[in-house]
mmCIF file of C-alpha atoms in Angstrom:
data_model
loop_
_atom_site.group_PDB
_atom_site.id
_atom_site.type_symbol
_atom_site.label_atom_id
_atom_site.label_comp_id
_atom_site.label_asym_id
_atom_site.label_seq_id
_atom_site.Cartn_x
_atom_site.Cartn_y
_atom_site.Cartn_z
ATOM 1 C CA MET A 1 122.049 89.388 111.797
ATOM 2 C CA PRO A 2 121.087 90.716 108.343
ATOM 3 C CA ILE A 3 117.437 91.401 107.744
ATOM 4 C CA LYS A 4 115.626 88.709 105.781
ATOM 5 C CA LEU A 5 113.329 90.077 103.194
ATOM 6 C CA ALA A 6 110.943 88.064 100.989
ATOM 7 C CA VAL A 7 109.047 89.352 97.974
ATOM 8 C CA VAL A 8 105.759 88.105 96.589
ATOM 9 C CA MET A 9 105.719 89.064 92.935
ATOM 10 C CA ASP A 10 104.785 87.977 89.440
ATOM 11 C CA PRO A 11 107.328 85.717 87.721
ATOM 12 C CA VAL A 12 110.663 87.497 87.843
ATOM 13 C CA LYS A 13 111.622 86.214 84.422
ATOM 14 C CA ASP A 14 108.802 88.379 82.882
ATOM 15 C CA ILE A 15 109.626 91.704 84.363
ATOM 16 C CA SER A 16 111.086 94.691 82.434
ATOM 17 C CA PHE A 17 114.634 95.178 83.587
ATOM 18 C CA LYS A 18 114.750 98.749 82.454
ATOM 19 C CA LYS A 19 111.874 100.083 84.568
ATOM 20 C CA ASP A 20 110.752 97.482 87.119
ATOM 21 C CA THR A 21 110.192 99.014 90.562
ATOM 22 C CA THR A 22 110.288 95.698 92.444
ATOM 23 C CA LEU A 23 113.775 95.120 91.076
ATOM 24 C CA ALA A 24 114.872 98.509 92.414
ATOM 25 C CA MET A 25 113.499 97.525 95.870
ATOM 26 C CA LEU A 26 115.318 94.228 95.880
ATOM 27 C CA ASN A 27 118.567 95.843 94.790
ATOM 28 C CA ALA A 28 118.305 98.487 97.526
ATOM 29 C CA ALA A 29 117.683 95.741 100.157
ATOM 30 C CA GLN A 30 120.640 93.618 98.887
ATOM 31 C CA GLN A 31 122.898 96.748 98.980
ATOM 32 C CA ARG A 32 122.134 97.003 102.713
ATOM 33 C CA GLY A 33 123.330 93.423 103.242
ATOM 34 C CA TRP A 34 119.821 91.956 103.524
ATOM 35 C CA THR A 35 119.125 88.405 102.333
ATOM 36 C CA LEU A 36 116.447 87.952 99.713
ATOM 37 C CA SER A 37 113.795 85.244 99.164
ATOM 38 C CA TYR A 38 111.470 84.976 96.138
ATOM 39 C CA ILE A 39 107.851 83.806 96.299
ATOM 40 C CA GLU A 40 105.228 83.616 93.541
ATOM 41 C CA GLN A 41 101.585 83.974 94.518
ATOM 42 C CA ASP A 42 100.755 80.301 94.048
ATOM 43 C CA GLY A 43 103.498 79.492 96.576
ATOM 44 C CA LEU A 44 101.662 81.073 99.473
ATOM 45 C CA TYR A 45 99.741 78.592 101.675
ATOM 46 C CA LEU A 46 98.479 77.864 105.211
ATOM 47 C CA ASN A 47 99.466 74.614 106.948
ATOM 48 C CA ASP A 48 97.698 73.907 110.226
ATOM 49 C CA GLY A 49 97.076 77.609 110.552
ATOM 50 C CA LYS A 50 100.657 78.597 109.944
ATOM 51 C CA ALA A 51 101.668 80.941 107.146
ATOM 52 C CA MET A 52 103.941 79.147 104.757
ATOM 53 C CA ALA A 53 105.452 79.615 101.281
ATOM 54 C CA VAL A 54 107.438 77.934 98.645
ATOM 55 C CA MET A 55 110.519 80.103 98.630
ATOM 56 C CA GLN A 56 113.746 80.417 96.727
ATOM 57 C CA ASP A 57 116.940 82.262 97.768
ATOM 58 C CA MET A 58 117.406 85.142 95.444
ATOM 59 C CA SER A 59 120.136 87.579 94.417
ATOM 60 C CA VAL A 60 119.903 90.497 91.973
ATOM 61 C CA LYS A 61 122.234 92.497 89.767
ATOM 62 C CA MET A 62 121.590 95.673 87.781
ATOM 63 C CA ASP A 63 122.701 93.840 84.670
ATOM 64 C CA PRO A 64 120.161 93.573 81.906
ATOM 65 C CA ASP A 65 121.620 90.321 80.700
ATOM 66 C CA ASP A 66 121.772 88.654 84.056
ATOM 67 C CA PHE A 67 119.660 90.494 86.689
ATOM 68 C CA TYR A 68 118.577 87.676 88.988
ATOM 69 C CA GLN A 69 119.506 84.239 90.286
ATOM 70 C CA LEU A 70 117.278 81.868 92.182
ATOM 71 C CA GLY A 71 118.186 78.996 94.399
ATOM 72 C CA PRO A 72 116.298 75.693 94.812
ATOM 73 C CA LYS A 73 112.747 75.735 95.997
ATOM 74 C CA SER A 74 112.007 74.963 99.694
ATOM 75 C CA ARG A 75 108.877 75.055 101.847
ATOM 76 C CA GLU A 76 109.398 77.471 104.652
ATOM 77 C CA SER A 77 107.481 79.243 107.385
ATOM 78 C CA LEU A 78 106.914 82.897 106.503
ATOM 79 C CA ALA A 79 107.856 83.570 110.100
ATOM 80 C CA THR A 80 111.490 82.854 109.127
ATOM 81 C CA VAL A 81 111.707 86.226 107.344
ATOM 82 C CA ASP A 82 111.588 89.707 108.845
ATOM 83 C CA ILE A 83 109.907 91.659 106.074
ATOM 84 C CA ILE A 84 107.639 90.619 103.141
ATOM 85 C CA LEU A 85 107.085 92.964 100.157
ATOM 86 C CA MET A 86 103.632 92.215 98.584
ATOM 87 C CA ARG A 87 104.334 93.283 95.010
ATOM 88 C CA LYS A 88 101.875 91.082 93.077
ATOM 89 C CA ASP A 89 100.293 93.053 90.295
ATOM 90 C CA PRO A 90 96.483 93.260 89.843
ATOM 91 C CA PRO A 91 93.987 91.866 88.941
ATOM 92 C CA PHE A 92 92.673 92.284 92.420
ATOM 93 C CA ASN A 93 90.604 89.169 92.362
ATOM 94 C CA ARG A 94 89.588 86.403 94.811
ATOM 95 C CA GLU A 95 93.099 84.877 94.723
ATOM 96 C CA TYR A 96 94.635 88.211 95.634
ATOM 97 C CA ILE A 97 92.252 88.443 98.648
ATOM 98 C CA TYR A 98 93.101 84.895 99.696
ATOM 99 C CA SER A 99 96.833 85.919 99.521
ATOM 100 C CA THR A 100 96.194 88.825 101.904
ATOM 101 C CA TYR A 101 94.620 86.353 104.439
ATOM 102 C CA ILE A 102 97.841 84.277 104.406
ATOM 103 C CA LEU A 103 99.976 87.400 104.699
ATOM 104 C CA GLU A 104 97.905 88.602 107.577
ATOM 105 C CA GLN A 105 98.594 85.323 109.364
ATOM 106 C CA ALA A 106 102.308 86.039 108.794
ATOM 107 C CA GLU A 107 101.850 89.380 110.475
ATOM 108 C CA ARG A 108 100.320 87.627 113.450
ATOM 109 C CA GLU A 109 103.461 85.504 113.573
ATOM 110 C CA GLY A 110 105.630 88.650 113.764
ATOM 111 C CA VAL A 111 106.491 89.452 110.112
ATOM 112 C CA LEU A 112 106.340 93.082 108.872
ATOM 113 C CA VAL A 113 104.359 93.053 105.594
ATOM 114 C CA ALA A 114 104.474 96.014 103.146
ATOM 115 C CA ASN A 115 101.873 97.095 102.303
ATOM 116 C CA LYS A 116 99.697 95.909 105.162
ATOM 117 C CA PRO A 117 97.459 93.076 103.989
ATOM 118 C CA ARG A 118 94.285 94.414 105.562
ATOM 119 C CA ALA A 119 94.858 97.730 103.883
ATOM 120 C CA LEU A 120 95.434 96.066 100.540
ATOM 121 C CA ARG A 121 92.189 94.230 100.967
ATOM 122 C CA ASP A 122 90.093 97.175 102.273
ATOM 123 C CA PHE A 123 91.232 100.040 100.109
ATOM 124 C CA ASN A 124 90.248 99.701 96.487
ATOM 125 C CA GLU A 125 92.562 101.883 94.375
ATOM 126 C CA LYS A 126 89.712 103.623 92.650
ATOM 127 C CA VAL A 127 87.169 103.930 95.449
ATOM 128 C CA SER A 128 89.777 105.006 98.144
ATOM 129 C CA ALA A 129 90.195 108.364 96.423
ATOM 130 C CA THR A 130 86.560 109.146 97.267
ATOM 131 C CA LEU A 131 87.622 109.218 100.967
ATOM 132 C CA PHE A 132 89.060 112.637 100.106
ATOM 133 C CA PRO A 133 86.247 114.493 98.285
ATOM 134 C CA GLN A 134 87.974 117.784 98.869
ATOM 135 C CA CYS A 135 90.727 116.512 96.548
ATOM 136 C CA CYS A 136 88.518 114.948 93.813
ATOM 137 C CA THR A 137 86.602 116.109 90.772
ATOM 138 C CA PRO A 138 82.839 115.054 90.837
ATOM 139 C CA VAL A 139 82.800 111.237 91.033
ATOM 140 C CA LEU A 140 80.095 108.523 91.131
ATOM 141 C CA VAL A 141 80.430 104.838 91.959
ATOM 142 C CA THR A 142 77.542 102.735 90.933
ATOM 143 C CA ARG A 143 76.204 99.882 88.760
ATOM 144 C CA ASN A 144 72.910 101.675 88.152
ATOM 145 C CA LYS A 145 72.494 102.612 84.530
ATOM 146 C CA GLU A 146 70.066 105.450 85.198
ATOM 147 C CA LEU A 147 72.457 107.146 87.637
ATOM 148 C CA LEU A 148 75.334 106.816 85.118
ATOM 149 C CA VAL A 149 73.252 108.188 82.297
ATOM 150 C CA ASP A 150 72.186 111.180 84.526
ATOM 151 C CA PHE A 151 75.865 111.777 85.587
ATOM 152 C CA HIS A 152 76.823 111.992 81.936
ATOM 153 C CA LYS A 153 73.921 114.236 81.054
ATOM 154 C CA HIS A 154 74.834 116.657 83.875
ATOM 155 C CA HIS A 155 78.686 116.727 83.363
ATOM 156 C CA THR A 156 78.570 115.992 79.568
ATOM 157 C CA ASP A 157 82.300 114.980 79.256
ATOM 158 C CA VAL A 158 83.097 112.054 81.545
ATOM 159 C CA ILE A 159 85.230 109.075 82.199
ATOM 160 C CA PHE A 160 83.769 105.663 82.917
ATOM 161 C CA LYS A 161 86.148 102.924 84.189
ATOM 162 C CA PRO A 162 86.080 99.588 86.049
ATOM 163 C CA LEU A 163 87.060 99.411 89.704
ATOM 164 C CA ASP A 164 89.605 96.658 89.246
ATOM 165 C CA GLY A 165 91.532 97.742 86.134
ATOM 166 C CA MET A 166 95.172 98.691 85.790
ATOM 167 C CA GLY A 167 97.339 100.242 83.128
ATOM 168 C CA GLY A 168 94.404 102.172 81.656
ATOM 169 C CA THR A 169 92.410 99.023 80.660
ATOM 170 C CA GLY A 170 88.675 99.464 80.325
ATOM 171 C CA ILE A 171 88.691 103.314 80.489
ATOM 172 C CA PHE A 172 86.208 105.119 78.282
ATOM 173 C CA ARG A 173 85.777 108.812 77.683
ATOM 174 C CA ILE A 174 82.176 109.762 76.935
ATOM 175 C CA ASN A 175 81.776 113.045 75.101
ATOM 176 C CA PRO A 176 78.615 115.167 74.905
ATOM 177 C CA GLY A 177 75.966 113.455 72.785
ATOM 178 C CA ASP A 178 77.960 110.187 72.468
ATOM 179 C CA PRO A 179 75.538 107.622 70.985
ATOM 180 C CA ASN A 180 77.401 104.775 72.626
ATOM 181 C CA VAL A 181 76.693 105.701 76.251
ATOM 182 C CA SER A 182 74.213 102.802 76.820
ATOM 183 C CA VAL A 183 76.365 100.110 75.367
ATOM 184 C CA ILE A 184 79.453 101.253 77.242
ATOM 185 C CA ILE A 185 77.512 101.226 80.511
ATOM 186 C CA GLU A 186 76.113 97.793 79.778
ATOM 187 C CA THR A 187 79.660 96.499 78.895
ATOM 188 C CA LEU A 188 81.456 97.943 81.931
ATOM 189 C CA THR A 189 78.758 97.084 84.407
ATOM 190 C CA GLU A 190 78.020 93.698 82.777
ATOM 191 C CA TYR A 191 74.380 94.655 82.532
ATOM 192 C CA GLY A 192 74.092 96.164 85.961
ATOM 193 C CA THR A 193 75.990 93.462 87.897
ATOM 194 C CA ARG A 194 79.233 95.225 88.556
ATOM 195 C CA GLN A 195 80.048 98.577 90.177
ATOM 196 C CA ILE A 196 82.077 101.082 88.082
ATOM 197 C CA MET A 197 83.336 104.575 88.496
ATOM 198 C CA ALA A 198 82.382 107.756 86.708
ATOM 199 C CA GLN A 199 84.443 110.938 86.885
ATOM 200 C CA THR A 200 84.280 114.225 85.091
ATOM 201 C CA PHE A 201 86.873 114.412 82.377
ATOM 202 C CA ILE A 202 89.860 116.642 83.362
ATOM 203 C CA PRO A 203 91.251 118.310 80.214
ATOM 204 C CA GLU A 204 94.613 119.116 81.842
ATOM 205 C CA ILE A 205 95.639 115.546 81.148
ATOM 206 C CA SER A 206 96.692 116.682 77.692
ATOM 207 C CA THR A 207 98.999 119.409 78.903
ATOM 208 C CA THR A 208 100.238 118.482 82.390
ATOM 209 C CA GLY A 209 99.531 114.719 82.174
ATOM 210 C CA ASP A 210 98.459 112.120 84.591
ATOM 211 C CA LYS A 211 100.958 112.622 87.440
ATOM 212 C CA ARG A 212 102.152 109.617 89.465
ATOM 213 C CA ILE A 213 103.312 110.886 92.931
ATOM 214 C CA LEU A 214 105.097 108.300 95.053
ATOM 215 C CA MET A 215 104.538 108.346 98.833
ATOM 216 C CA VAL A 216 106.870 106.686 101.287
ATOM 217 C CA ASP A 217 105.340 106.280 104.804
ATOM 218 C CA GLY A 218 102.872 109.048 104.127
ATOM 219 C CA LYS A 219 105.324 111.578 102.592
ATOM 220 C CA SER A 220 105.847 112.474 98.939
ATOM 221 C CA VAL A 221 109.207 111.955 97.325
ATOM 222 C CA GLY A 222 108.956 115.617 96.155
ATOM 223 C CA TYR A 223 108.514 114.911 92.436
ATOM 224 C CA ALA A 224 106.020 113.272 90.054
ATOM 225 C CA LEU A 225 106.196 111.412 86.810
ATOM 226 C CA ALA A 226 103.816 113.179 84.413
ATOM 227 C CA ARG A 227 102.425 110.639 81.928
ATOM 228 C CA LEU A 228 101.148 112.322 78.833
ATOM 229 C CA PRO A 229 98.665 110.706 76.443
ATOM 230 C CA ALA A 230 99.681 109.716 72.958
ATOM 231 C CA ALA A 231 98.032 111.524 70.023
ATOM 232 C CA ASN A 232 94.280 110.847 69.830
ATOM 233 C CA GLU A 233 94.328 109.061 73.117
ATOM 234 C CA THR A 234 92.674 109.877 76.466
ATOM 235 C CA ARG A 235 94.727 107.757 78.757
ATOM 236 C CA GLY A 236 98.172 108.848 80.035
ATOM 237 C CA ASN A 237 99.155 105.304 81.242
ATOM 238 C CA LEU A 238 102.610 104.216 79.918
ATOM 239 C CA ALA A 239 101.013 100.800 79.266
ATOM 240 C CA ALA A 240 98.547 102.591 76.929
ATOM 241 C CA GLY A 241 101.328 104.248 74.919
ATOM 242 C CA GLY A 242 101.731 107.489 76.973
ATOM 243 C CA SER A 243 105.146 109.255 77.284
ATOM 244 C CA ALA A 244 106.599 110.418 80.574
ATOM 245 C CA LYS A 245 108.644 113.197 82.081
ATOM 246 C CA GLY A 246 109.677 114.058 85.614
ATOM 247 C CA VAL A 247 108.238 117.199 87.119
ATOM 248 C CA GLU A 248 108.340 119.029 90.439
ATOM 249 C CA LEU A 249 105.213 119.043 92.560
ATOM 250 C CA THR A 250 102.934 122.071 92.471
ATOM 251 C CA GLU A 251 101.513 123.544 95.596
ATOM 252 C CA ARG A 252 98.243 121.844 94.875
ATOM 253 C CA ASP A 253 100.034 118.511 94.411
ATOM 254 C CA GLN A 254 101.693 118.794 97.710
ATOM 255 C CA TRP A 255 98.376 119.913 99.374
ATOM 256 C CA ILE A 256 96.825 116.682 98.074
ATOM 257 C CA CYS A 257 99.786 114.669 99.476
ATOM 258 C CA ASP A 258 99.325 116.366 102.818
ATOM 259 C CA GLN A 259 95.605 115.537 102.852
ATOM 260 C CA VAL A 260 96.183 111.825 102.054
ATOM 261 C CA GLY A 261 99.511 111.226 103.829
ATOM 262 C CA PRO A 262 98.287 110.742 107.400
ATOM 263 C CA PHE A 263 95.743 108.230 106.226
ATOM 264 C CA LEU A 264 98.346 106.173 104.466
ATOM 265 C CA LYS A 265 100.663 106.229 107.458
ATOM 266 C CA GLU A 266 97.931 105.262 109.858
ATOM 267 C CA ASN A 267 96.864 102.300 107.762
ATOM 268 C CA GLY A 268 100.279 100.712 107.150
ATOM 269 C CA LEU A 269 100.406 101.791 103.455
ATOM 270 C CA PHE A 270 104.174 102.248 103.356
ATOM 271 C CA PHE A 271 104.558 102.667 99.589
ATOM 272 C CA VAL A 272 101.738 104.241 97.520
ATOM 273 C CA GLY A 273 101.264 105.985 94.174
ATOM 274 C CA LEU A 274 98.892 108.881 93.994
ATOM 275 C CA ASP A 275 97.452 109.726 90.552
ATOM 276 C CA VAL A 276 96.736 113.385 90.046
ATOM 277 C CA ILE A 277 95.341 115.058 86.906
ATOM 278 C CA GLY A 278 95.245 118.849 86.927
ATOM 279 C CA ASP A 279 94.120 119.852 90.429
ATOM 280 C CA TYR A 280 92.434 116.508 91.269
ATOM 281 C CA LEU A 281 93.267 113.189 92.947
ATOM 282 C CA THR A 282 91.917 110.382 90.665
ATOM 283 C CA GLU A 283 93.427 107.151 92.229
ATOM 284 C CA ILE A 284 95.342 105.879 95.193
ATOM 285 C CA ASN A 285 97.509 102.972 93.982
ATOM 286 C CA VAL A 286 98.375 100.599 96.849
ATOM 287 C CA THR A 287 99.040 97.208 95.316
ATOM 288 C CA SER A 288 102.203 97.554 93.274
ATOM 289 C CA PRO A 289 102.915 101.179 92.416
ATOM 290 C CA THR A 290 105.606 101.823 89.743
ATOM 291 C CA CYS A 291 107.716 104.679 88.371
ATOM 292 C CA VAL A 292 110.621 104.484 90.926
ATOM 293 C CA ARG A 293 113.238 103.921 88.178
ATOM 294 C CA GLU A 294 112.055 106.817 86.093
ATOM 295 C CA LEU A 295 112.000 109.304 88.991
ATOM 296 C CA ASP A 296 115.291 108.135 90.375
ATOM 297 C CA GLU A 297 116.926 108.693 86.954
ATOM 298 C CA ALA A 298 115.303 112.101 86.393
ATOM 299 C CA PHE A 299 116.061 113.542 89.832
ATOM 300 C CA ASN A 300 119.054 111.477 91.216
ATOM 301 C CA LEU A 301 116.810 109.942 93.951
ATOM 302 C CA ASP A 302 116.933 106.635 95.741
ATOM 303 C CA ILE A 303 113.236 106.029 96.440
ATOM 304 C CA ALA A 304 113.654 102.270 96.937
ATOM 305 C CA GLY A 305 116.453 102.969 99.409
ATOM 306 C CA ASP A 306 114.267 105.384 101.271
ATOM 307 C CA LEU A 307 111.547 102.703 101.473
ATOM 308 C CA MET A 308 114.031 100.122 102.825
ATOM 309 C CA ASP A 309 115.249 102.579 105.469
ATOM 310 C CA CYS A 310 111.598 103.239 106.406
ATOM 311 C CA LEU A 311 110.866 99.460 106.685
ATOM 312 C CA GLU A 312 113.995 98.890 108.757
ATOM 313 C CA ALA A 313 112.879 101.549 111.258
ATOM 314 C CA LYS A 314 109.449 100.077 111.362
ATOM 315 C CA LEU A 315 110.905 96.575 112.044
ATOM 316 C CA GLN A 316 113.102 97.966 114.822
ATOM 317 C CA GLN A 317 110.118 99.706 116.372
ATOM 318 C CA GLN A 318 108.097 96.476 116.122
ATOM 319 C CA THR A 319 110.945 94.468 117.746
ATOM 320 C CA SER A 320 111.280 97.008 120.509
ATOM 321 C CA LEU A 321 107.570 96.859 121.324
ATOM 322 C CA LYS A 322 107.765 93.083 121.521
ATOM 323 C CA GLY A 323 110.625 93.350 123.919
ATOM 324 C CA GLN A 324 108.600 95.638 126.189
ATOM 325 C CA ALA A 325 105.530 93.315 126.145
#
């Protein structure tokens, strides 16, 4: 029997054919003979304690003019599929948390969910990097204005950013003597009611970029996508106008991967994107990491295929353990 894979994602009609990572995953699964089902976030629900979803059969093609087809909607138990890919983009809000509760119930009913719902819920993409202080530049997480002002005074050139942003949104670089420190802190913390992150600015972003390193089951794919800021810009995010080039990992990059990898594997974080600037880890992206298509093209890789092989092995292991119980 072919493996049944379902994906929870943003509306497929709105994705970018040229660079969408979820599309690469779905294509890799389909090439292995797996069947596909499509779920939008509002289609997840619990019925008498059972994990359910409004699903549609799905097929994909690597054709920019006709890259997906959907069947009619039906209400199905999530237990009818083998693997669920949780690929809903942030914001990581209450609705996202509720979705992880439903997916966690699907796990209890025997479904393999990637990434593991509890890990998605527990490991904030910004804060999780602080679990590895040996890999990080000086960093502070607080909503206290006095602490943030002192951090800036001590380190002089810093980055302030929200804990729930993506694509470079809400990131501020505060230079020495910047007269806008107070208003930026008040804006980001919403007058002391929301935690934010402060990091020392890493100047290497302008030369070596903000590197995205993809990890499959705790191991790096061997390369990174270096995202370089546009002129007069601090952020390297592609969504903020940055440019990108594929690069080999440095020894320091690989050391960071080796530090973080066992933690990812242990917590069921099968597909993760590490962000590294200069010698420092800045974020651990667990919700819907991207850059598969760019790295595949640059280095003739098949990262999505590697992930599908990993998930198939995990599924077989899970089935074997059930048989022994």
